[in-house]
Every structure is written in structure tokens, then in C-alpha cells.
PDB file of C-alpha atoms in Angstrom:
ATOM      1  CA  UNK X  28     -47.690   0.785  17.598  1.00  0.00           C
ATOM      2  CA  UNK X  29     -44.701  -0.469  15.385  1.00  0.00           C
ATOM      3  CA  UNK X  30     -41.528  -0.915  16.971  1.00  0.00           C
ATOM      4  CA  UNK X  31     -38.196   0.075  15.244  1.00  0.00           C
ATOM      5  CA  UNK X  32     -36.025  -2.756  13.661  1.00  0.00           C
ATOM      6  CA  UNK X  33     -33.483  -3.849  15.777  1.00  0.00           C
ATOM      7  CA  UNK X  34     -29.955  -2.497  14.310  1.00  0.00           C
ATOM      8  CA  UNK X  35     -26.310  -2.985  14.609  1.00  0.00           C
ATOM      9  CA  UNK X  36     -23.129  -1.101  14.273  1.00  0.00           C
ATOM     10  CA  UNK X  37     -19.536  -2.207  12.879  1.00  0.00           C
ATOM     11  CA  UNK X  38     -16.353  -0.676  14.177  1.00  0.00           C
ATOM     12  CA  UNK X  39     -13.250  -1.365  12.825  1.00  0.00           C
ATOM     13  CA  UNK X  40      -9.899   0.259  13.440  1.00  0.00           C
ATOM     14  CA  UNK X  41      -6.167   0.149  11.708  1.00  0.00           C
ATOM     15  CA  UNK X  42      -2.988   2.418  12.134  1.00  0.00           C
ATOM     16  CA  UNK X  43      -1.706   3.287   8.974  1.00  0.00           C
ATOM     17  CA  UNK X  44       1.820   4.690   8.241  1.00  0.00           C
ATOM     18  CA  UNK X  45       1.221   7.767   6.473  1.00  0.00           C
ATOM     19  CA  UNK X  46      -0.235  11.273   7.220  1.00  0.00           C
ATOM     20  CA  UNK X  47      -4.520  11.599   7.470  1.00  0.00           C
ATOM     21  CA  UNK X  48      -4.351  13.338   3.808  1.00  0.00           C
ATOM     22  CA  UNK X  49      -2.509  10.497   2.348  1.00  0.00           C
ATOM     23  CA  UNK X  50      -4.634   8.027   3.962  1.00  0.00           C
ATOM     24  CA  UNK X  51      -7.916   9.878   3.064  1.00  0.00           C
ATOM     25  CA  UNK X  52      -7.296  10.149  -0.738  1.00  0.00           C
ATOM     26  CA  UNK X  53      -6.235   6.662  -0.523  1.00  0.00           C
ATOM     27  CA  UNK X  54      -9.507   5.730   0.607  1.00  0.00           C
ATOM     28  CA  UNK X  55     -10.920   7.121  -2.549  1.00  0.00           C
ATOM     29  CA  UNK X  56      -8.838   6.218  -5.072  1.00  0.00           C
ATOM     30  CA  UNK X  57      -9.988   3.069  -6.941  1.00  0.00           C
ATOM     31  CA  UNK X  58      -6.250   2.333  -7.820  1.00  0.00           C
ATOM     32  CA  UNK X  59      -5.426   1.723  -4.389  1.00  0.00           C
ATOM     33  CA  UNK X  60      -5.889  -2.015  -3.139  1.00  0.00           C
ATOM     34  CA  UNK X  61      -7.590  -2.400   0.110  1.00  0.00           C
ATOM     35  CA  UNK X  62     -10.637   0.070  -0.088  1.00  0.00           C
ATOM     36  CA  UNK X  63     -14.276  -1.007  -1.576  1.00  0.00           C
ATOM     37  CA  UNK X  64     -13.795   0.593  -4.977  1.00  0.00           C
ATOM     38  CA  UNK X  65     -10.490  -0.953  -6.167  1.00  0.00           C
ATOM     39  CA  UNK X  66     -12.100  -4.775  -5.424  1.00  0.00           C
ATOM     40  CA  UNK X  67     -14.733  -3.566  -7.855  1.00  0.00           C
ATOM     41  CA  UNK X  68     -15.642  -5.577 -10.901  1.00  0.00           C
ATOM     42  CA  UNK X  69     -17.113  -2.598 -12.006  1.00  0.00           C
ATOM     43  CA  UNK X  70     -17.458   1.167 -10.222  1.00  0.00           C
ATOM     44  CA  UNK X  71     -18.935   4.554 -10.494  1.00  0.00           C
ATOM     45  CA  UNK X  72     -17.792   6.368  -7.936  1.00  0.00           C
ATOM     46  CA  UNK X  73     -18.362  10.368  -7.650  1.00  0.00           C
ATOM     47  CA  UNK X  74     -16.867  11.349  -4.271  1.00  0.00           C
ATOM     48  CA  UNK X  75     -18.563  14.900  -3.425  1.00  0.00           C
ATOM     49  CA  UNK X  76     -21.235  15.427  -1.184  1.00  0.00           C
ATOM     50  CA  UNK X  77     -24.657  13.964  -2.532  1.00  0.00           C
ATOM     51  CA  UNK X  78     -22.698  12.397  -5.393  1.00  0.00           C
ATOM     52  CA  UNK X  79     -23.441   8.830  -5.831  1.00  0.00           C
ATOM     53  CA  UNK X  80     -21.262   5.551  -6.014  1.00  0.00           C
ATOM     54  CA  UNK X  81     -22.174   2.429  -7.406  1.00  0.00           C
ATOM     55  CA  UNK X  82     -20.104  -1.012  -7.564  1.00  0.00           C
ATOM     56  CA  UNK X  83     -20.260  -4.469  -8.038  1.00  0.00           C
ATOM     57  CA  UNK X  84     -18.155  -7.741  -6.439  1.00  0.00           C
ATOM     58  CA  UNK X  85     -19.042 -11.254  -7.129  1.00  0.00           C
ATOM     59  CA  UNK X  86     -22.105  -9.849  -8.748  1.00  0.00           C
ATOM     60  CA  UNK X  87     -23.617  -8.179  -5.641  1.00  0.00           C
ATOM     61  CA  UNK X  88     -24.430  -4.529  -5.728  1.00  0.00           C
ATOM     62  CA  UNK X  89     -23.313  -1.940  -3.504  1.00  0.00           C
ATOM     63  CA  UNK X  90     -24.321   1.510  -3.632  1.00  0.00           C
ATOM     64  CA  UNK X  91     -24.956   5.203  -1.728  1.00  0.00           C
ATOM     65  CA  UNK X  92     -24.676   8.784  -1.443  1.00  0.00           C
ATOM     66  CA  UNK X  93     -22.151  10.870  -0.097  1.00  0.00           C
ATOM     67  CA  UNK X  94     -23.294  12.944   2.554  1.00  0.00           C
ATOM     68  CA  UNK X  95     -19.876  14.486   3.899  1.00  0.00           C
ATOM     69  CA  UNK X  96     -16.154  14.806   2.783  1.00  0.00           C
ATOM     70  CA  UNK X  97     -14.304  16.665   5.066  1.00  0.00           C
ATOM     71  CA  UNK X  98     -10.407  16.050   3.698  1.00  0.00           C
ATOM     72  CA  UNK X  99      -8.363  15.311   5.737  1.00  0.00           C
ATOM     73  CA  UNK X 100     -10.380  13.791   8.824  1.00  0.00           C
ATOM     74  CA  UNK X 101     -14.029  12.245   7.742  1.00  0.00           C
ATOM     75  CA  UNK X 102     -15.900  10.907   5.028  1.00  0.00           C
ATOM     76  CA  UNK X 103     -19.588   9.762   5.374  1.00  0.00           C
ATOM     77  CA  UNK X 104     -21.771   7.835   3.191  1.00  0.00           C
ATOM     78  CA  UNK X 105     -25.072   5.847   2.945  1.00  0.00           C
ATOM     79  CA  UNK X 106     -24.658   1.989   2.025  1.00  0.00           C
ATOM     80  CA  UNK X 107     -27.153   0.109   0.591  1.00  0.00           C
ATOM     81  CA  UNK X 108     -26.384  -4.000  -0.978  1.00  0.00           C
ATOM     82  CA  UNK X 109     -28.543  -7.384  -0.702  1.00  0.00           C
ATOM     83  CA  UNK X 110     -26.595  -7.613   2.994  1.00  0.00           C
ATOM     84  CA  UNK X 111     -28.504  -4.497   4.099  1.00  0.00           C
ATOM     85  CA  UNK X 112     -31.490  -6.143   3.375  1.00  0.00           C
ATOM     86  CA  UNK X 113     -31.984  -3.228   1.161  1.00  0.00           C
ATOM     87  CA  UNK X 114     -32.113  -1.058   4.143  1.00  0.00           C
ATOM     88  CA  UNK X 115     -29.767   2.074   3.964  1.00  0.00           C
ATOM     89  CA  UNK X 116     -27.100   2.182   6.336  1.00  0.00           C
ATOM     90  CA  UNK X 117     -24.369   4.791   7.209  1.00  0.00           C
ATOM     91  CA  UNK X 118     -20.634   4.309   6.557  1.00  0.00           C
ATOM     92  CA  UNK X 119     -18.410   6.743   8.629  1.00  0.00           C
ATOM     93  CA  UNK X 120     -14.641   6.748   8.232  1.00  0.00           C
ATOM     94  CA  UNK X 121     -12.442   9.118  10.094  1.00  0.00           C
ATOM     95  CA  UNK X 122      -8.667   9.804   9.949  1.00  0.00           C
ATOM     96  CA  UNK X 123      -6.962  10.790  13.072  1.00  0.00           C
ATOM     97  CA  UNK X 124      -3.382  11.670  13.071  1.00  0.00           C
ATOM     98  CA  UNK X 125      -1.352   9.597  15.860  1.00  0.00           C
ATOM     99  CA  UNK X 126       2.251  10.920  15.426  1.00  0.00           C
ATOM    100  CA  UNK X 127       3.196  10.212  12.197  1.00  0.00           C
ATOM    101  CA  UNK X 128       0.617   7.892  11.667  1.00  0.00           C
ATOM    102  CA  UNK X 129      -2.785   7.890  11.411  1.00  0.00           C
ATOM    103  CA  UNK X 130      -5.413   6.014  13.050  1.00  0.00           C
ATOM    104  CA  UNK X 131      -8.568   5.340  10.366  1.00  0.00           C
ATOM    105  CA  UNK X 132     -11.849   4.355  11.957  1.00  0.00           C
ATOM    106  CA  UNK X 133     -14.554   3.163   9.973  1.00  0.00           C
ATOM    107  CA  UNK X 134     -18.149   3.021  11.961  1.00  0.00           C
ATOM    108  CA  UNK X 135     -20.824   0.810   9.717  1.00  0.00           C
ATOM    109  CA  UNK X 136     -24.299   1.924  11.570  1.00  0.00           C
ATOM    110  CA  UNK X 137     -27.649   1.126  11.118  1.00  0.00           C
ATOM    111  CA  UNK X 138     -27.301  -2.404  10.081  1.00  0.00           C
ATOM    112  CA  UNK X 139     -30.194  -4.744  10.134  1.00  0.00           C
ATOM    113  CA  UNK X 140     -29.466  -7.190  13.120  1.00  0.00           C
ATOM    114  CA  UNK X 141     -29.501  -9.812  10.611  1.00  0.00           C
ATOM    115  CA  UNK X 142     -26.749 -12.773   9.803  1.00  0.00           C
ATOM    116  CA  UNK X 143     -26.010 -11.116   6.624  1.00  0.00           C
ATOM    117  CA  UNK X 144     -25.523  -8.061   7.539  1.00  0.00           C
ATOM    118  CA  UNK X 145     -23.025  -8.980  10.031  1.00  0.00           C
ATOM    119  CA  UNK X 146     -20.864 -10.245   7.591  1.00  0.00           C
ATOM    120  CA  UNK X 147     -20.034  -6.706   7.115  1.00  0.00           C
ATOM    121  CA  UNK X 148     -17.718  -6.979   9.956  1.00  0.00           C
ATOM    122  CA  UNK X 149     -15.483  -9.661   8.488  1.00  0.00           C
ATOM    123  CA  UNK X 150     -15.556  -7.727   4.899  1.00  0.00           C
ATOM    124  CA  UNK X 151     -14.255  -4.114   6.343  1.00  0.00           C
ATOM    125  CA  UNK X 152     -11.482  -6.079   8.348  1.00  0.00           C
ATOM    126  CA  UNK X 153     -10.554  -7.847   5.026  1.00  0.00           C
ATOM    127  CA  UNK X 154     -10.178  -4.274   3.045  1.00  0.00           C
ATOM    128  CA  UNK X 155      -8.452  -2.909   6.094  1.00  0.00           C
ATOM    129  CA  UNK X 156      -5.809  -5.418   6.232  1.00  0.00           C
ATOM    130  CA  UNK X 157      -5.010  -4.980   2.579  1.00  0.00           C
ATOM    131  CA  UNK X 158      -5.330  -1.018   2.801  1.00  0.00           C
ATOM    132  CA  UNK X 159      -2.622  -1.025   5.647  1.00  0.00           C
ATOM    133  CA  UNK X 160      -0.336  -2.749   3.479  1.00  0.00           C
ATOM    134  CA  UNK X 161      -0.248   0.236   0.644  1.00  0.00           C
ATOM    135  CA  UNK X 162       1.595   2.441   3.004  1.00  0.00           C
ATOM    136  CA  UNK X 163       4.718   2.620   5.137  1.00  0.00           C
ATOM    137  CA  UNK X 164       6.762  -0.490   5.277  1.00  0.00           C
ATOM    138  CA  UNK X 165       4.051  -2.438   3.179  1.00  0.00           C
ATOM    139  CA  UNK X 166       5.175  -0.963   0.396  1.00  0.00           C
ATOM    140  CA  UNK X 167       2.266  -1.076  -1.896  1.00  0.00           C
ATOM    141  CA  UNK X 168       1.555  -5.426  -1.476  1.00  0.00           C
ATOM    142  CA  UNK X 169      -0.207  -6.715  -4.386  1.00  0.00           C
ATOM    143  CA  UNK X 170      -3.139  -8.883  -3.735  1.00  0.00           C
ATOM    144  CA  UNK X 171      -5.594 -10.657  -5.761  1.00  0.00           C
ATOM    145  CA  UNK X 172      -9.276 -11.359  -4.240  1.00  0.00           C
ATOM    146  CA  UNK X 173      -9.299 -14.997  -5.537  1.00  0.00           C
ATOM    147  CA  UNK X 174      -6.572 -15.884  -3.615  1.00  0.00           C
ATOM    148  CA  UNK X 175      -7.635 -14.094  -0.333  1.00  0.00           C
ATOM    149  CA  UNK X 176     -11.216 -15.963  -1.003  1.00  0.00           C
ATOM    150  CA  UNK X 177     -10.546 -19.463  -2.368  1.00  0.00           C
ATOM    151  CA  UNK X 178     -13.653 -20.965  -2.106  1.00  0.00           C
ATOM    152  CA  UNK X 179     -15.985 -17.914  -3.270  1.00  0.00           C
ATOM    153  CA  UNK X 180     -14.874 -18.443  -6.835  1.00  0.00           C
ATOM    154  CA  UNK X 181     -16.068 -21.987  -6.423  1.00  0.00           C
TER     155      UNK X 181
END
């Protein structure tokens, strides 16, 4: 009997100074820094159920299919890249109202238990940090990938 490969789950949370609908829309808008679509060198994005996405960053391809879009509360899509070892993983992002703010939670599940897949923790934290700055007192801070990752360009 074959055992299923061991998988891991990554969870990232952030309080965003905006209502859930605004945060939800911002996460799907390639013009807003801090979401993966904005960081892409090339992006194809069709955010609807069964819509596909494809994007590249540092010549690394990422792709998947949207499974759920329930504005303003939840987005779920598959996620594949070389860092998932070609396995399909699942990204679920929820937007929960907390007073005037939004608790944004991303859970990346079904990742292979491998060093490359564990690197998604750093990546999602990086994106969330930039994304948070686009709302409230962050006044839409500008950023450059190369400034944040000086060694990645060498």
C-alpha cells in the first residue's frame, strides 16, 4: 500500500486598515502592490470560478484555477509552481471584518513537506507586509522587488 506524501500547511494573517470588500478587491487587482499578481513580470488573471491564472516572477511560473470567489469574504484557488514540486496545492484567503478593519488570513495547504514548499511562508509574509501598506495610514507606499530582494537579482 502506498502512503500519501506528507504535506504541510502555511498560515499568514494581517490586519488591514480597510473594510473587507476593499481588501478583497485589492487582492485581485494587479495594479495594487503586495498581491502576487502585481509582482509578476507577466500575468494572465481571470478571477472567476474556474477562471485560470498564470504569472511569472524571476522566470518562475505559477499557475492555478479559481475554485471559489465569495466577495467580500473568501477566495480559494489551486496553486502550482516548481516550488510545489509540480503538486497542486490550495490557497484560501479569507477577509473577516474586525471593527473598521479586516483580518486577512491566507492558508496555503497541501504543500509537499519540502524546503522549496516551506519557502512559501517567507513569500506570503513578504506580500502581506507590502499589501498592508496599501491601505489606511500606509498611504499606498511604493516598493520595488529588487530593493526588497537585493540578492535575488545577482
